[in-house]
Structures are given as structure tokens and as C-alpha cells.
């Protein structure tokens, strides 16, 4: 039996889209309670993370030393990198494409900033700042075919992460960069999530939504825009597009696996999607919002599925049909009936972040994710995975940046730690943010607002691991058979199958 996409859901905008258009944030899932500040640095890396990396590398500890060696060997991580800013960036057929200049410069800025935090050598911070300032003083538009939305999404979240690492540098033009990021990247990504380029909402595969969701979230945090953060989190939970969690991971099986929608497309895009959803969850976590554990740790089950499949294992698959086309124009449909073939040697630098969250922060079993993370280690970054844009879709270096010690039992179940960890201390839950347990599977209509389950992050900005974990987040591995709840209003049937097809 196939699951089909509702025509009605395709043609109507989600509630979060309406909120975005009106500039209204949802009531639930905000990064902080009213009046509380965002934590900085607080995107992919917190102050605790940066201190840990520096201390571990200085001590020559494994695997940090190997991860740092991957960084220093990368040509982008060298001080003195010369930026090549453009007034207009183009991505897509039929346009004078020049977007490779942008992503190479972004990765150079990120890698230099990361190298600065590990070594303390100011030349790397100065290089990162010079790159970022050059772009914010020059760029006026991100244009092209529909691929301009991929450019805005991918490079927007990456730009924000690079800039977050040097936002306190005396020469960094923070306000100017915030304006560029918000107007040229965040606004384009927000528009995509609202209108989907005037296509039916299921026309674009999961990774398109996720790239733009990551940009909206990262821009909101970097620019201290609470409404933008709220919109991004609400879209993750209830959005009508294929990037919301219930649509990206539409079928939950009874063996701790959950089908990743794009597994029916191809391996490369499925890996991209997992990396982007992990990025989204990590940035939210560092602001006290637990999406890793949302809906009974649904993301873990989806990541386990993709990891097992990518390792060459057999996975179940439930066929699905999605509608395609333009609103008021051409239309069609596409059905996928089996997981695509895989190349076990294919990899992206995405797994260390996910494996360390679930096994070290949470103390949960993540067998396949752990196996594939070990196989991929030490992870490199942009420039280490090929010269084309796909090799720059993730910032990478997860072995260096996300390896962490296992937290204590008290910390893993919502306990607190010192608010001022010493350099090299393991990442742990912050005393200043206590996110409660995640919500259950959504049965609401697209765009409905969930009650807030997360309290505010630290107003001190110390950047500890802010989202504590409640005991209710433990995965229910023995889910019963039957029809699951609707989530996002797109996929009508979520069947828990017992075997492959």
C-alpha cells in the first residue's frame, strides 16, 4: 500500500507560513523566555565546545589531534586567504554562475576562525574577519534559477556559523553583517518556506526545506531575532513542506529505525538531509531547544536508518507518492517504491555530531550511527570531499568539534553542572537552561502551535550545552504496530511495517 500526499495540503500554506508572512512568531518552541538573551557563541559551537577543543588539542588527546590535523592540512584554513567578494552571487542554469567563490570564502572564514579558537593565534581570526567584512561590504543579491534558494539556505547558515565565531572581534563589522545575512539570505530562505518558489509544497525534496530551515534558524540566532527562531522551530515540528520532521521521516518502524524519505531518491541527498537536520537540531540545542529528542527521538531513528542503509544493510521501505508542479501550472507525481542503491564508500562529514549527541550527551544506543561515524573519522571539511559544491554542503570537522566525553547519569537526565566549566571540560547540560521533555507525535494540522517545552537559555551567554535532557526523551524502541498520527498534513499514511519491500 502506498502513502500519498494530500492535494489539499499541497495547495494551502502552513500556519507557520502565514505567521512568517505576517511577522508573527508561534507561541511555542521559542529559544528563550521573554526578555532572556540568546547565548553567544551559540550556533554549532558554544564557548564550552571551543574551550574543550583547545584543551584537548593542546594535550594531544585522541581523536582531537587527528581532527585538528585534518583542519590544518586544508588549504582553506591558512591565514592570509584572500577573499573574492561579488556584488551578485548566481547559482543555477541559465545564469553566470559564480557561487563557488562564495562557498570557498565561507569555508575559509569558518576554518580560520575555528583554527583561531584552538590555537589562540590572532592571524587566523584576522583572516576570518577580513573575509566576512569583504563580503558584507560588497554583496547585494543572491540570484539565479530555483537553485538560488539552495544557495541562500546552505551558504546562509554557514556564513552565520563562521561569523558567530568572531562576532566579538574588534574589527568585525557585526551590524553590517547582520543586515546582509538577514536581508540577502534569511529573507530568501524565509520566502522559500512560505511559497516554495510558487510550486506545490511537495515539489521540492527534503533537503531544500532543510537548507532553508537551517538558514532561518541560524540567521535568527545570529541576529537575535526571536520571531525568526520561533518560525524555524515551528516549521521543523509542523511545516507543510518535506523538511518538517514528520514528512522527512514519514514511517516509524518497530525496530528503532524510521524511514528517511529521500532514501527513495538517492544516497547523496539522503546523507545531505541527515546532515542538515542534525545541524538544525544542534543549533537549536545550543539555545536550549531540544529537537534531537522531539517526537520520541524521531531524528535518531531516521539517522539510524540512513546509517544502516549507507553501510550496506537491509532496511524496510514503504512506497510513497509525492505531487510535483507549479501552482496553477503544470502538475505531475512521482512514486518511489524502494530504497535506492548505495555505495558504502560514500560519506559526508555529518556523523560525529549526531553520534556524540545521542551516545555521549544522552547515553542512548545508536549502533549504526556510531559505526558509520567511526568509519568516517577523522572528519574533514570543505575542500576535503571533492571540488564541487557538494563537497561544501557541510562545514565538517566533527571529530574535532563534536567529540565529547560521556555526561554523568544526572546530567543525561536533566541534571545541572557548573555554569563556568574550565577549558577542556566535557560538554554538559547547563545550569542556566532546562529544556523539558520533547513533545509527542503531532496530530495537529499544519502550522498549528505546540505548547512550549523549552525554557530560556542562559542570559549570561557563557555558551554551555544549554538543552538539558528529561527522562521522557528516552527512545521507545518497542513501538506498537498500527497507523501513526498525521504530522505536517502531507503524508496521509504512516504505516509501521515489519519488513522490507
Tab-separated table of N, CA and C in Angstrom, residues 70-143:
chain	number	residue	atom	x	y	z
A	70	UNK	N	43.424	17.311	10.307
A	70	UNK	CA	42.631	17.469	9.088
A	70	UNK	C	42.368	18.950	8.809
A	71	UNK	N	42.125	19.708	9.860
A	71	UNK	CA	41.867	21.141	9.693
A	71	UNK	C	43.105	21.865	9.189
A	72	UNK	N	44.226	21.671	9.822
A	72	UNK	CA	45.426	22.428	9.463
A	72	UNK	C	45.945	22.060	8.079
A	73	UNK	N	45.600	20.867	7.601
A	73	UNK	CA	46.041	20.441	6.274
A	73	UNK	C	45.173	21.007	5.158
A	74	UNK	N	44.019	21.558	5.500
A	74	UNK	CA	43.099	22.060	4.489
A	74	UNK	C	43.578	23.411	3.975
A	75	UNK	N	43.559	23.595	2.667
A	75	UNK	CA	44.070	24.830	2.095
A	75	UNK	C	43.249	26.051	2.505
A	76	UNK	N	41.977	25.839	2.893
A	76	UNK	CA	41.136	26.961	3.305
A	76	UNK	C	41.488	27.474	4.702
A	77	UNK	N	42.179	26.679	5.478
A	77	UNK	CA	42.429	27.011	6.887
A	77	UNK	C	43.735	27.765	7.084
A	78	UNK	N	44.225	28.419	6.046
A	78	UNK	CA	45.506	29.105	6.138
A	78	UNK	C	45.292	30.609	6.267
A	79	UNK	N	46.007	31.221	7.192
A	79	UNK	CA	45.896	32.673	7.366
A	79	UNK	C	46.391	33.375	6.108
A	80	UNK	N	45.796	34.512	5.818
A	80	UNK	CA	46.160	35.239	4.618
A	80	UNK	C	45.315	34.901	3.409
A	81	UNK	N	44.327	34.010	3.577
A	81	UNK	CA	43.407	33.719	2.471
A	81	UNK	C	42.785	35.019	1.970
A	82	UNK	N	42.785	35.211	0.673
A	82	UNK	CA	42.267	36.436	0.078
A	82	UNK	C	40.837	36.247	-0.410
A	83	UNK	N	39.938	37.026	0.110
A	83	UNK	CA	38.520	36.924	-0.273
A	83	UNK	C	38.315	37.444	-1.688
A	84	UNK	N	37.270	36.900	-2.332
A	84	UNK	CA	36.891	37.349	-3.673
A	84	UNK	C	35.404	37.697	-3.684
A	85	UNK	N	35.024	38.746	-2.992
A	85	UNK	CA	33.595	39.083	-2.867
A	85	UNK	C	33.010	39.543	-4.195
A	86	UNK	N	31.734	39.250	-4.364
A	86	UNK	CA	30.995	39.618	-5.564
A	86	UNK	C	29.784	40.456	-5.176
A	87	UNK	N	29.390	41.355	-6.068
A	87	UNK	CA	28.201	42.151	-5.796
A	87	UNK	C	26.941	41.308	-5.889
A	88	UNK	N	26.905	40.377	-6.850
A	88	UNK	CA	25.763	39.477	-7.013
A	88	UNK	C	26.300	38.060	-7.149
A	89	UNK	N	25.745	37.149	-6.384
A	89	UNK	CA	26.092	35.730	-6.490
A	89	UNK	C	24.989	35.026	-7.266
A	90	UNK	N	25.395	34.208	-8.230
A	90	UNK	CA	24.447	33.456	-9.050
A	90	UNK	C	24.678	31.962	-8.870
A	91	UNK	N	23.560	31.230	-8.722
A	91	UNK	CA	23.611	29.773	-8.739
A	91	UNK	C	22.436	29.263	-9.571
A	92	UNK	N	22.718	28.356	-10.508
A	92	UNK	CA	21.663	27.754	-11.299
A	92	UNK	C	21.883	27.909	-12.781
A	93	UNK	N	21.309	26.993	-13.557
A	93	UNK	CA	21.453	27.012	-15.003
A	93	UNK	C	20.847	28.281	-15.586
A	94	UNK	N	21.455	28.763	-16.682
A	94	UNK	CA	20.961	29.967	-17.332
A	94	UNK	C	21.452	31.252	-16.719
A	95	UNK	N	22.339	31.148	-15.734
A	95	UNK	CA	22.877	32.340	-15.084
A	95	UNK	C	24.399	32.264	-15.105
A	96	UNK	N	25.086	33.385	-14.972
A	96	UNK	CA	26.563	33.375	-14.935
A	96	UNK	C	27.056	32.902	-13.570
A	97	UNK	N	27.052	31.609	-13.369
A	97	UNK	CA	27.315	31.046	-12.042
A	97	UNK	C	28.692	31.467	-11.513
A	98	UNK	N	28.695	31.945	-10.283
A	98	UNK	CA	29.941	32.319	-9.611
A	98	UNK	C	29.907	31.942	-8.132
A	99	UNK	N	28.946	31.100	-7.770
A	99	UNK	CA	28.733	30.826	-6.345
A	99	UNK	C	29.867	30.042	-5.711
A	100	UNK	N	30.730	29.423	-6.524
A	100	UNK	CA	31.869	28.720	-5.933
A	100	UNK	C	32.799	29.695	-5.208
A	101	UNK	N	32.857	30.939	-5.660
A	101	UNK	CA	33.663	31.941	-4.967
A	101	UNK	C	33.137	32.165	-3.555
A	102	UNK	N	31.813	32.153	-3.438
A	102	UNK	CA	31.192	32.375	-2.137
A	102	UNK	C	31.465	31.225	-1.187
A	103	UNK	N	31.186	29.988	-1.628
A	103	UNK	CA	31.331	28.898	-0.658
A	103	UNK	C	32.797	28.629	-0.309
A	104	UNK	N	33.714	28.883	-1.216
A	104	UNK	CA	35.119	28.740	-0.851
A	104	UNK	C	35.522	29.771	0.192
A	105	UNK	N	35.068	31.001	0.037
A	105	UNK	CA	35.397	32.032	1.023
A	105	UNK	C	34.742	31.769	2.369
A	106	UNK	N	33.496	31.286	2.362
A	106	UNK	CA	32.827	30.977	3.630
A	106	UNK	C	33.591	29.907	4.389
A	107	UNK	N	33.987	28.857	3.687
A	107	UNK	CA	34.706	27.777	4.366
A	107	UNK	C	36.082	28.234	4.832
A	108	UNK	N	36.707	29.138	4.096
A	108	UNK	CA	37.975	29.693	4.563
A	108	UNK	C	37.773	30.514	5.835
A	109	UNK	N	36.701	31.284	5.885
A	109	UNK	CA	36.414	32.072	7.088
A	109	UNK	C	36.138	31.160	8.276
A	110	UNK	N	35.316	30.144	8.063
A	110	UNK	CA	34.981	29.220	9.152
A	110	UNK	C	36.221	28.480	9.651
A	111	UNK	N	37.006	27.965	8.731
A	111	UNK	CA	38.160	27.168	9.130
A	111	UNK	C	39.221	28.010	9.820
A	112	UNK	N	39.425	29.235	9.346
A	112	UNK	CA	40.362	30.119	10.034
A	112	UNK	C	39.862	30.498	11.421
A	113	UNK	N	38.569	30.763	11.537
A	113	UNK	CA	38.018	31.111	12.848
A	113	UNK	C	38.141	29.940	13.812
A	114	UNK	N	37.872	28.741	13.321
A	114	UNK	CA	37.997	27.552	14.166
A	114	UNK	C	39.447	27.350	14.588
A	115	UNK	N	40.347	27.531	13.654
A	115	UNK	CA	41.766	27.362	13.970
A	115	UNK	C	42.223	28.393	15.000
A	116	UNK	N	41.673	29.591	14.923
A	116	UNK	CA	41.996	30.611	15.925
A	116	UNK	C	41.575	30.162	17.323
A	117	UNK	N	40.364	29.623	17.423
A	117	UNK	CA	39.878	29.237	18.749
A	117	UNK	C	40.671	28.079	19.337
A	118	UNK	N	41.244	27.246	18.500
A	118	UNK	CA	42.045	26.134	19.003
A	118	UNK	C	43.452	26.600	19.382
A	119	UNK	N	44.045	27.466	18.571
A	119	UNK	CA	45.443	27.849	18.790
A	119	UNK	C	45.627	29.161	19.527
A	120	UNK	N	44.623	30.046	19.443
A	120	UNK	CA	44.771	31.377	20.021
A	120	UNK	C	45.588	32.320	19.174
A	121	UNK	N	45.977	31.918	17.972
A	121	UNK	CA	46.805	32.766	17.105
A	121	UNK	C	45.918	33.748	16.346
A	122	UNK	N	46.155	35.037	16.564
A	122	UNK	CA	45.251	36.056	16.061
A	122	UNK	C	45.234	36.172	14.546
A	123	UNK	N	46.257	35.715	13.868
A	123	UNK	CA	46.289	35.823	12.403
A	123	UNK	C	45.109	35.103	11.774
A	124	UNK	N	44.666	34.011	12.384
A	124	UNK	CA	43.542	33.253	11.823
A	124	UNK	C	42.225	34.000	12.038
A	125	UNK	N	42.051	34.580	13.193
A	125	UNK	CA	40.849	35.385	13.431
A	125	UNK	C	40.822	36.592	12.508
A	126	UNK	N	41.974	37.231	12.328
A	126	UNK	CA	42.042	38.396	11.451
A	126	UNK	C	41.679	38.026	10.015
A	127	UNK	N	42.123	36.861	9.564
A	127	UNK	CA	41.803	36.409	8.214
A	127	UNK	C	40.312	36.177	8.071
A	128	UNK	N	39.713	35.501	9.052
A	128	UNK	CA	38.275	35.246	9.006
A	128	UNK	C	37.492	36.550	8.955
A	129	UNK	N	37.863	37.493	9.779
A	129	UNK	CA	37.166	38.774	9.826
A	129	UNK	C	37.305	39.517	8.502
A	130	UNK	N	38.490	39.497	7.914
A	130	UNK	CA	38.703	40.191	6.647
A	130	UNK	C	37.811	39.611	5.551
A	131	UNK	N	37.651	38.277	5.523
A	131	UNK	CA	36.792	37.635	4.531
A	131	UNK	C	35.341	38.062	4.735
A	132	UNK	N	34.869	37.985	5.954
A	132	UNK	CA	33.473	38.299	6.259
A	132	UNK	C	33.169	39.768	6.002
A	133	UNK	N	34.073	40.644	6.393
A	133	UNK	CA	33.863	42.074	6.145
A	133	UNK	C	33.845	42.388	4.656
A	134	UNK	N	34.678	41.705	3.893
A	134	UNK	CA	34.724	41.952	2.454
A	134	UNK	C	33.389	41.613	1.806
A	135	UNK	N	32.805	40.506	2.206
A	135	UNK	CA	31.521	40.111	1.621
A	135	UNK	C	30.381	41.024	2.085
A	136	UNK	N	30.362	41.396	3.336
A	136	UNK	CA	29.246	42.223	3.820
A	136	UNK	C	29.302	43.636	3.248
A	137	UNK	N	30.468	44.059	2.782
A	137	UNK	CA	30.577	45.387	2.184
A	137	UNK	C	30.340	45.369	0.681
A	138	UNK	N	30.188	44.184	0.086
A	138	UNK	CA	30.117	44.069	-1.369
A	138	UNK	C	28.832	43.426	-1.873
A	139	UNK	N	28.378	42.369	-1.216
A	139	UNK	CA	27.251	41.573	-1.733
A	139	UNK	C	25.939	42.354	-1.664
A	140	UNK	N	25.189	42.309	-2.766
A	140	UNK	CA	23.887	42.994	-2.811
A	140	UNK	C	22.727	42.057	-3.124
A	141	UNK	N	23.009	40.846	-3.649
A	141	UNK	CA	21.910	39.950	-4.011
A	141	UNK	C	22.417	38.527	-4.201
A	142	UNK	N	21.522	37.574	-3.952
A	142	UNK	CA	21.750	36.162	-4.268
A	142	UNK	C	20.703	35.789	-5.304
A	143	UNK	N	21.129	35.545	-6.533
A	143	UNK	CA	20.219	35.334	-7.651
A	143	UNK	C	20.491	34.006	-8.356
